[in-house]
């Protein structure tokens, strides 16, 4: 058995000694969230990365998130405690595949979810997160867009903006895409009165059952500000810990079985400690790719 308190104290001391800031995604293990300086969604954490005085950023999350931090904070050293922590959705489209798709649709703007590689962002007109996808596409003002890589999020945007033709790449988050309407209905029956919060990476028939369709940062704000006391949470299990801190005293229920992203759980306290101690897992982005990816990310940030 590891001593979580002692290991966490060791990590905090090492981070201070090495001038490192620890960022943890909302889907990380509870003890990794607790040792971090900041917990949040990928964009919120990347903004922390850009604004920090620390020279090293330890990104407890998956690869594309650390890459996004590097895109925004190129002068800093960005470390990913577990280099094998990838995102299957981000891997569903490569830079070459996007180039072919674009060539088939000359002049059609490419809108890319931040859950994508730097190579893919670099070929995109604008990025979006699940929190701002609808607002960014609306502000873009295009009648027709290519949307990559999440078909379900593309669907959500298309439904919110019926005047826009959204052509989506057939990617998905395996964890969110496998949720069935029956699972949500069973959770509602078990907890009548609880509000159902659904992430837009879920399928349309699951989104249809939601009281609110929200990104992780939006779920945290919604649960804290809503007068309801009970919520059914349809996103990755790690958010339950963050929700408990954002809205203390409220009750949060998960689906059965729980939604667990194995890549998010690869990062452990021991790996965070080893990464800071040894400076391992550095994430780099080629400068020409970074500059083009930054343009797509900055365009998103300027809109919302
Ligand atoms: O952008 C993020 O951090 C992800 C993957 C989900 C969300 O809804 O915040
Ligand atoms: Fe990727 Fe889904 Fe895991 Fe998020 S939860 S990192 S989208 S596989």
mmCIF file of C-alpha atoms and ligand atoms in Angstrom:
data_model
loop_
_atom_site.group_PDB
_atom_site.id
_atom_site.type_symbol
_atom_site.label_atom_id
_atom_site.label_comp_id
_atom_site.label_asym_id
_atom_site.label_seq_id
_atom_site.Cartn_x
_atom_site.Cartn_y
_atom_site.Cartn_z
ATOM 1 C CA UNK A 1 0.000 0.000 0.000
ATOM 2 C CA UNK A 2 1.336 3.423 -0.858
ATOM 3 C CA UNK A 3 1.084 6.182 1.712
ATOM 4 C CA UNK A 4 -0.881 8.783 -0.259
ATOM 5 C CA UNK A 5 -0.295 11.546 2.293
ATOM 6 C CA UNK A 6 3.473 11.049 2.386
ATOM 7 C CA UNK A 7 3.771 10.693 -1.386
ATOM 8 C CA UNK A 8 1.643 13.790 -1.950
ATOM 9 C CA UNK A 9 3.838 15.780 0.449
ATOM 10 C CA UNK A 10 6.931 14.542 -1.358
ATOM 11 C CA UNK A 11 5.438 15.641 -4.699
ATOM 12 C CA UNK A 12 4.558 19.111 -3.377
ATOM 13 C CA UNK A 13 8.093 19.551 -2.028
ATOM 14 C CA UNK A 14 9.662 18.372 -5.305
ATOM 15 C CA UNK A 15 7.405 20.670 -7.343
ATOM 16 C CA UNK A 16 8.502 23.659 -5.241
ATOM 17 C CA UNK A 17 12.163 22.702 -5.511
ATOM 18 C CA UNK A 18 12.005 22.227 -9.309
ATOM 19 C CA UNK A 19 9.763 25.255 -10.000
ATOM 20 C CA UNK A 20 7.043 23.011 -11.456
ATOM 21 C CA UNK A 21 3.298 23.579 -11.598
ATOM 22 C CA UNK A 22 1.063 20.494 -11.569
ATOM 23 C CA UNK A 23 -2.083 20.572 -13.714
ATOM 24 C CA UNK A 24 -4.650 17.764 -13.466
ATOM 25 C CA UNK A 25 -7.586 17.116 -15.768
ATOM 26 C CA UNK A 26 -11.085 16.643 -14.335
ATOM 27 C CA UNK A 27 -10.932 12.939 -15.314
ATOM 28 C CA UNK A 28 -7.769 12.144 -13.332
ATOM 29 C CA UNK A 29 -7.631 9.901 -10.258
ATOM 30 C CA UNK A 30 -8.825 11.648 -7.070
ATOM 31 C CA UNK A 31 -5.400 11.628 -5.412
ATOM 32 C CA UNK A 32 -3.783 13.119 -8.528
ATOM 33 C CA UNK A 33 -6.422 15.887 -8.608
ATOM 34 C CA UNK A 34 -5.727 16.551 -4.925
ATOM 35 C CA UNK A 35 -1.966 16.985 -5.388
ATOM 36 C CA UNK A 36 -2.355 19.388 -8.328
ATOM 37 C CA UNK A 37 -2.092 23.174 -8.283
ATOM 38 C CA UNK A 38 -5.004 23.416 -10.712
ATOM 39 C CA UNK A 39 -7.743 21.001 -11.788
ATOM 40 C CA UNK A 40 -9.873 21.702 -14.828
ATOM 41 C CA UNK A 41 -10.718 21.006 -18.449
ATOM 42 C CA UNK A 42 -8.095 20.909 -21.189
ATOM 43 C CA UNK A 43 -8.495 24.527 -22.249
ATOM 44 C CA UNK A 44 -8.657 25.935 -18.724
ATOM 45 C CA UNK A 45 -5.485 24.048 -17.862
ATOM 46 C CA UNK A 46 -3.731 25.200 -21.028
ATOM 47 C CA UNK A 47 -4.550 28.769 -20.055
ATOM 48 C CA UNK A 48 -3.001 28.105 -16.641
ATOM 49 C CA UNK A 49 0.032 26.735 -18.464
ATOM 50 C CA UNK A 50 0.336 29.908 -20.536
ATOM 51 C CA UNK A 51 -0.033 32.154 -17.490
ATOM 52 C CA UNK A 52 2.177 30.397 -14.958
ATOM 53 C CA UNK A 53 5.549 31.650 -13.736
ATOM 54 C CA UNK A 54 6.763 28.064 -13.288
ATOM 55 C CA UNK A 55 9.383 26.862 -15.748
ATOM 56 C CA UNK A 56 8.040 23.280 -15.829
ATOM 57 C CA UNK A 57 4.451 22.183 -16.381
ATOM 58 C CA UNK A 58 3.504 18.690 -15.262
ATOM 59 C CA UNK A 59 0.331 17.820 -17.160
ATOM 60 C CA UNK A 60 -1.617 14.989 -15.540
ATOM 61 C CA UNK A 61 -3.905 14.188 -18.452
ATOM 62 C CA UNK A 62 -3.538 12.724 -21.939
ATOM 63 C CA UNK A 63 -1.094 13.562 -24.724
ATOM 64 C CA UNK A 64 -3.151 16.053 -26.749
ATOM 65 C CA UNK A 65 -3.698 18.134 -23.601
ATOM 66 C CA UNK A 66 0.024 18.387 -22.871
ATOM 67 C CA UNK A 67 0.566 19.265 -26.541
ATOM 68 C CA UNK A 68 -2.027 22.038 -26.312
ATOM 69 C CA UNK A 69 -0.226 23.396 -23.249
ATOM 70 C CA UNK A 70 3.046 23.347 -25.216
ATOM 71 C CA UNK A 71 1.368 25.117 -28.151
ATOM 72 C CA UNK A 72 0.309 27.932 -25.811
ATOM 73 C CA UNK A 73 3.448 27.959 -23.634
ATOM 74 C CA UNK A 74 6.386 27.084 -25.945
ATOM 75 C CA UNK A 75 9.074 28.501 -23.673
ATOM 76 C CA UNK A 76 8.138 26.135 -20.860
ATOM 77 C CA UNK A 77 9.067 22.506 -20.368
ATOM 78 C CA UNK A 78 5.875 20.398 -20.513
ATOM 79 C CA UNK A 79 6.012 16.925 -18.977
ATOM 80 C CA UNK A 80 3.446 14.140 -19.347
ATOM 81 C CA UNK A 81 3.896 11.769 -16.372
ATOM 82 C CA UNK A 82 2.773 8.748 -18.415
ATOM 83 C CA UNK A 83 3.870 9.097 -22.044
ATOM 84 C CA UNK A 84 1.569 6.236 -23.080
ATOM 85 C CA UNK A 85 -1.526 8.191 -21.980
ATOM 86 C CA UNK A 86 -3.114 8.953 -25.343
ATOM 87 C CA UNK A 87 -6.665 9.641 -26.449
ATOM 88 C CA UNK A 88 -8.250 7.119 -28.822
ATOM 89 C CA UNK A 89 -10.518 9.832 -30.237
ATOM 90 C CA UNK A 90 -7.582 12.106 -31.057
ATOM 91 C CA UNK A 91 -5.916 9.145 -32.794
ATOM 92 C CA UNK A 92 -8.950 8.632 -35.072
ATOM 93 C CA UNK A 93 -7.759 11.309 -37.517
ATOM 94 C CA UNK A 94 -4.196 11.942 -38.658
ATOM 95 C CA UNK A 95 -2.771 15.005 -40.345
ATOM 96 C CA UNK A 96 -2.603 13.080 -43.647
ATOM 97 C CA UNK A 97 -6.237 11.994 -43.406
ATOM 98 C CA UNK A 98 -7.354 15.549 -42.722
ATOM 99 C CA UNK A 99 -5.340 16.826 -45.691
ATOM 100 C CA UNK A 100 -7.147 14.374 -47.999
ATOM 101 C CA UNK A 101 -10.564 15.278 -46.551
ATOM 102 C CA UNK A 102 -9.866 19.006 -46.973
ATOM 103 C CA UNK A 103 -8.775 18.497 -50.569
ATOM 104 C CA UNK A 104 -12.126 16.871 -51.265
ATOM 105 C CA UNK A 105 -13.917 19.985 -49.914
ATOM 106 C CA UNK A 106 -12.033 23.044 -51.175
ATOM 107 C CA UNK A 107 -12.953 26.263 -49.392
ATOM 108 C CA UNK A 108 -14.951 24.599 -46.597
ATOM 109 C CA UNK A 109 -13.655 25.663 -43.162
ATOM 110 C CA UNK A 110 -12.320 22.962 -40.856
ATOM 111 C CA UNK A 111 -13.458 23.121 -37.229
ATOM 112 C CA UNK A 112 -11.491 20.834 -34.939
ATOM 113 C CA UNK A 113 -12.201 19.648 -31.417
ATOM 114 C CA UNK A 114 -9.229 20.214 -29.095
ATOM 115 C CA UNK A 115 -9.158 16.429 -28.628
ATOM 116 C CA UNK A 116 -6.824 16.135 -31.615
ATOM 117 C CA UNK A 117 -3.115 16.112 -32.389
ATOM 118 C CA UNK A 118 -1.080 19.264 -32.997
ATOM 119 C CA UNK A 119 -0.674 18.136 -36.643
ATOM 120 C CA UNK A 120 -4.453 18.105 -37.067
ATOM 121 C CA UNK A 121 -4.944 21.432 -35.276
ATOM 122 C CA UNK A 122 -2.271 22.923 -37.549
ATOM 123 C CA UNK A 123 -4.430 22.188 -40.606
ATOM 124 C CA UNK A 124 -7.614 23.558 -39.054
ATOM 125 C CA UNK A 125 -9.246 26.953 -39.363
ATOM 126 C CA UNK A 126 -10.394 27.028 -35.757
ATOM 127 C CA UNK A 127 -10.478 24.763 -32.700
ATOM 128 C CA UNK A 128 -13.374 24.220 -30.312
ATOM 129 C CA UNK A 129 -13.906 22.605 -26.925
ATOM 130 C CA UNK A 130 -17.086 20.920 -25.796
ATOM 131 C CA UNK A 131 -17.814 24.100 -23.807
ATOM 132 C CA UNK A 132 -17.673 26.525 -26.740
ATOM 133 C CA UNK A 133 -18.274 24.453 -29.919
ATOM 134 C CA UNK A 134 -21.709 25.896 -30.661
ATOM 135 C CA UNK A 135 -20.646 29.498 -29.953
ATOM 136 C CA UNK A 136 -17.491 29.226 -32.068
ATOM 137 C CA UNK A 137 -19.260 27.675 -35.075
ATOM 138 C CA UNK A 138 -22.026 30.298 -34.811
ATOM 139 C CA UNK A 139 -19.438 33.096 -34.747
ATOM 140 C CA UNK A 140 -17.630 31.591 -37.738
ATOM 141 C CA UNK A 141 -20.719 32.371 -39.822
ATOM 142 C CA UNK A 142 -20.064 29.596 -42.382
ATOM 143 C CA UNK A 143 -22.959 27.752 -44.013
ATOM 144 C CA UNK A 144 -20.968 24.533 -44.356
ATOM 145 C CA UNK A 145 -18.155 23.188 -42.157
ATOM 146 C CA UNK A 146 -16.014 20.092 -41.814
ATOM 147 C CA UNK A 147 -15.947 18.969 -38.181
ATOM 148 C CA UNK A 148 -13.306 16.616 -36.741
ATOM 149 C CA UNK A 149 -12.837 14.223 -35.085
ATOM 150 C CA UNK A 150 -15.958 13.723 -32.901
ATOM 151 C CA UNK A 151 -19.108 12.842 -34.822
ATOM 152 C CA UNK A 152 -21.289 13.109 -31.708
ATOM 153 C CA UNK A 153 -20.097 16.609 -30.836
ATOM 154 C CA UNK A 154 -20.552 17.511 -34.517
ATOM 155 C CA UNK A 155 -24.120 16.258 -34.257
ATOM 156 C CA UNK A 156 -24.726 18.392 -31.186
ATOM 157 C CA UNK A 157 -23.459 21.486 -33.038
ATOM 158 C CA UNK A 158 -25.624 20.643 -36.071
ATOM 159 C CA UNK A 159 -28.720 20.378 -33.913
ATOM 160 C CA UNK A 160 -28.005 23.677 -32.187
ATOM 161 C CA UNK A 161 -27.353 25.434 -35.512
ATOM 162 C CA UNK A 162 -29.815 24.034 -38.056
ATOM 163 C CA UNK A 163 -28.736 26.547 -40.728
ATOM 164 C CA UNK A 164 -25.195 25.156 -40.810
ATOM 165 C CA UNK A 165 -24.335 21.992 -42.743
ATOM 166 C CA UNK A 166 -21.967 20.094 -40.432
ATOM 167 C CA UNK A 167 -20.043 17.318 -42.140
ATOM 168 C CA UNK A 168 -18.423 15.233 -39.408
ATOM 169 C CA UNK A 169 -15.482 12.880 -39.402
ATOM 170 C CA UNK A 170 -16.527 9.486 -38.033
ATOM 171 C CA UNK A 171 -14.549 9.639 -34.782
ATOM 172 C CA UNK A 172 -15.777 9.282 -31.238
ATOM 173 C CA UNK A 173 -14.740 8.884 -27.640
ATOM 174 C CA UNK A 174 -15.154 5.151 -27.009
ATOM 175 C CA UNK A 175 -16.207 5.798 -23.403
ATOM 176 C CA UNK A 176 -18.933 8.314 -24.149
ATOM 177 C CA UNK A 177 -20.081 6.671 -27.386
ATOM 178 C CA UNK A 178 -20.833 3.344 -25.713
ATOM 179 C CA UNK A 179 -23.347 4.862 -23.260
ATOM 180 C CA UNK A 180 -26.863 3.643 -24.067
ATOM 181 C CA UNK A 181 -30.201 5.359 -23.582
ATOM 182 C CA UNK A 182 -31.226 2.370 -21.408
ATOM 183 C CA UNK A 183 -28.401 3.094 -18.951
ATOM 184 C CA UNK A 184 -29.558 6.681 -18.545
ATOM 185 C CA UNK A 185 -33.198 5.632 -18.174
ATOM 186 C CA UNK A 186 -32.227 3.096 -15.499
ATOM 187 C CA UNK A 187 -30.303 5.792 -13.585
ATOM 188 C CA UNK A 188 -33.312 8.125 -13.763
ATOM 189 C CA UNK A 189 -35.572 5.405 -12.412
ATOM 190 C CA UNK A 190 -33.125 4.722 -9.563
ATOM 191 C CA UNK A 191 -32.841 8.441 -8.719
ATOM 192 C CA UNK A 192 -36.091 10.176 -9.608
ATOM 193 C CA UNK A 193 -35.720 13.906 -9.084
ATOM 194 C CA UNK A 194 -32.005 13.990 -9.937
ATOM 195 C CA UNK A 195 -31.070 16.220 -12.888
ATOM 196 C CA UNK A 196 -29.307 14.426 -15.742
ATOM 197 C CA UNK A 197 -26.122 16.119 -17.020
ATOM 198 C CA UNK A 198 -24.833 14.612 -20.288
ATOM 199 C CA UNK A 199 -21.557 15.305 -22.090
ATOM 200 C CA UNK A 200 -21.972 16.112 -25.820
ATOM 201 C CA UNK A 201 -19.501 13.337 -26.740
ATOM 202 C CA UNK A 202 -22.457 10.975 -26.108
ATOM 203 C CA UNK A 203 -24.723 9.725 -28.876
ATOM 204 C CA UNK A 204 -27.757 11.801 -29.941
ATOM 205 C CA UNK A 205 -30.253 9.379 -28.345
ATOM 206 C CA UNK A 206 -28.440 9.804 -25.008
ATOM 207 C CA UNK A 207 -28.196 13.594 -25.412
ATOM 208 C CA UNK A 208 -31.982 13.570 -25.963
ATOM 209 C CA UNK A 209 -32.482 12.271 -22.409
ATOM 210 C CA UNK A 210 -30.498 15.059 -20.753
ATOM 211 C CA UNK A 211 -31.779 17.890 -18.605
ATOM 212 C CA UNK A 212 -28.569 19.708 -19.551
ATOM 213 C CA UNK A 213 -25.859 18.976 -22.155
ATOM 214 C CA UNK A 214 -22.597 20.259 -20.725
ATOM 215 C CA UNK A 215 -18.802 20.085 -20.888
ATOM 216 C CA UNK A 216 -16.967 19.147 -17.680
ATOM 217 C CA UNK A 217 -16.341 22.768 -16.662
ATOM 218 C CA UNK A 218 -19.988 23.553 -17.358
ATOM 219 C CA UNK A 219 -21.118 20.555 -15.256
ATOM 220 C CA UNK A 220 -19.075 21.868 -12.316
ATOM 221 C CA UNK A 221 -20.647 25.326 -12.600
ATOM 222 C CA UNK A 222 -24.157 23.959 -13.193
ATOM 223 C CA UNK A 223 -24.098 21.634 -10.172
ATOM 224 C CA UNK A 224 -22.754 24.399 -7.936
ATOM 225 C CA UNK A 225 -25.298 27.020 -8.986
ATOM 226 C CA UNK A 226 -28.451 24.940 -9.580
ATOM 227 C CA UNK A 227 -30.906 24.611 -6.711
ATOM 228 C CA UNK A 228 -31.190 20.822 -7.285
ATOM 229 C CA UNK A 229 -29.439 18.606 -4.728
ATOM 230 C CA UNK A 230 -29.001 15.451 -6.852
ATOM 231 C CA UNK A 231 -27.459 14.908 -10.262
ATOM 232 C CA UNK A 232 -26.859 11.981 -12.588
ATOM 233 C CA UNK A 233 -23.467 12.501 -14.231
ATOM 234 C CA UNK A 234 -22.984 11.124 -17.736
ATOM 235 C CA UNK A 235 -19.274 11.630 -18.316
ATOM 236 C CA UNK A 236 -15.991 10.095 -17.201
ATOM 237 C CA UNK A 237 -15.960 8.976 -13.571
ATOM 238 C CA UNK A 238 -13.115 11.251 -12.431
ATOM 239 C CA UNK A 239 -15.429 14.259 -12.597
ATOM 240 C CA UNK A 240 -17.351 12.955 -9.547
ATOM 241 C CA UNK A 241 -14.414 13.917 -7.312
ATOM 242 C CA UNK A 242 -14.219 17.413 -8.807
ATOM 243 C CA UNK A 243 -18.018 17.795 -8.483
ATOM 244 C CA UNK A 244 -17.846 16.875 -4.795
ATOM 245 C CA UNK A 245 -15.435 19.757 -4.263
ATOM 246 C CA UNK A 246 -17.325 22.234 -6.483
ATOM 247 C CA UNK A 247 -20.707 21.506 -4.881
ATOM 248 C CA UNK A 248 -20.123 20.106 -1.401
ATOM 249 C CA UNK A 249 -23.089 18.358 0.192
ATOM 250 C CA UNK A 250 -24.823 17.606 -3.114
ATOM 251 C CA UNK A 251 -25.223 14.038 -4.361
ATOM 252 C CA UNK A 252 -23.839 12.746 -7.647
ATOM 253 C CA UNK A 253 -24.757 9.436 -9.240
ATOM 254 C CA UNK A 254 -22.949 7.578 -12.001
ATOM 255 C CA UNK A 255 -24.274 5.193 -14.609
ATOM 256 C CA UNK A 256 -23.845 1.477 -14.200
ATOM 257 C CA UNK A 257 -21.298 0.396 -15.222
ATOM 258 C CA UNK A 258 -19.184 3.501 -14.466
ATOM 259 C CA UNK A 259 -17.557 5.382 -17.343
ATOM 260 C CA UNK A 260 -13.808 4.981 -16.912
ATOM 261 C CA UNK A 261 -11.211 6.152 -19.443
ATOM 262 C CA UNK A 262 -8.235 3.794 -19.041
ATOM 263 C CA UNK A 263 -5.851 6.371 -20.516
ATOM 264 C CA UNK A 264 -6.833 8.966 -17.931
ATOM 265 C CA UNK A 265 -6.202 6.464 -15.156
ATOM 266 C CA UNK A 266 -2.665 5.594 -16.323
ATOM 267 C CA UNK A 267 -1.311 8.584 -14.405
ATOM 268 C CA UNK A 268 -0.636 7.691 -10.773
ATOM 269 C CA UNK A 269 0.924 9.638 -7.914
ATOM 270 C CA UNK A 270 4.106 7.585 -8.273
ATOM 271 C CA UNK A 271 4.353 8.561 -11.952
ATOM 272 C CA UNK A 272 3.822 12.231 -11.102
ATOM 273 C CA UNK A 273 6.613 12.005 -8.531
ATOM 274 C CA UNK A 274 9.013 10.192 -10.891
ATOM 275 C CA UNK A 275 8.284 12.616 -13.727
ATOM 276 C CA UNK A 276 9.142 15.675 -11.612
ATOM 277 C CA UNK A 277 12.158 14.004 -9.990
ATOM 278 C CA UNK A 278 13.654 12.786 -13.295
ATOM 279 C CA UNK A 279 12.309 15.338 -15.779
ATOM 280 C CA UNK A 280 10.912 12.560 -17.965
ATOM 281 C CA UNK A 281 8.034 12.535 -20.454
ATOM 282 C CA UNK A 282 8.790 15.844 -22.157
ATOM 283 C CA UNK A 283 6.277 16.734 -24.878
ATOM 284 C CA UNK A 284 7.523 18.700 -27.871
ATOM 285 C CA UNK A 285 5.827 20.135 -30.952
ATOM 286 C CA UNK A 286 7.736 21.060 -34.117
ATOM 287 C CA UNK A 287 7.817 24.866 -34.353
ATOM 288 C CA UNK A 288 6.168 25.137 -37.817
ATOM 289 C CA UNK A 289 3.329 22.873 -36.639
ATOM 290 C CA UNK A 290 3.043 24.735 -33.332
ATOM 291 C CA UNK A 291 2.677 28.140 -34.964
ATOM 292 C CA UNK A 292 -0.126 26.950 -37.247
ATOM 293 C CA UNK A 293 -1.884 25.043 -34.450
ATOM 294 C CA UNK A 294 -1.610 28.136 -32.241
ATOM 295 C CA UNK A 295 -3.464 30.192 -34.852
ATOM 296 C CA UNK A 296 -6.437 27.774 -34.700
ATOM 297 C CA UNK A 297 -6.408 27.715 -30.883
ATOM 298 C CA UNK A 298 -6.073 31.509 -30.619
ATOM 299 C CA UNK A 299 -8.929 32.022 -33.036
ATOM 300 C CA UNK A 300 -11.103 29.895 -30.722
ATOM 301 C CA UNK A 301 -9.951 31.829 -27.640
ATOM 302 C CA UNK A 302 -10.701 35.173 -29.320
ATOM 303 C CA UNK A 303 -14.301 34.032 -29.933
ATOM 304 C CA UNK A 304 -15.005 32.446 -26.596
HETATM 305 O O1 LIG B 1 -11.799 19.553 -22.989
HETATM 306 C C1 LIG B 1 -11.785 18.735 -22.066
HETATM 307 O O2 LIG B 1 -11.129 18.882 -21.077
HETATM 308 C C2 LIG B 1 -12.555 17.482 -22.192
HETATM 309 C C3 LIG B 1 -11.867 16.338 -22.762
HETATM 310 C C4 LIG B 1 -13.797 17.376 -21.791
HETATM 311 C C5 LIG B 1 -14.589 18.456 -21.222
HETATM 312 O O3 LIG B 1 -15.808 18.467 -21.430
HETATM 313 O O4 LIG B 1 -14.057 19.318 -20.512
HETATM 314 FE FE1 LIG B 2 -10.168 10.579 -25.081
HETATM 315 FE FE2 LIG B 2 -12.588 9.837 -24.263
HETATM 316 FE FE3 LIG B 2 -10.502 9.333 -22.706
HETATM 317 FE FE4 LIG B 2 -11.365 11.866 -23.053
HETATM 318 S S1 LIG B 2 -12.478 10.190 -22.037
HETATM 319 S S2 LIG B 2 -9.232 11.128 -23.128
HETATM 320 S S3 LIG B 2 -12.068 11.789 -25.232
HETATM 321 S S4 LIG B 2 -10.885 8.484 -24.787
#
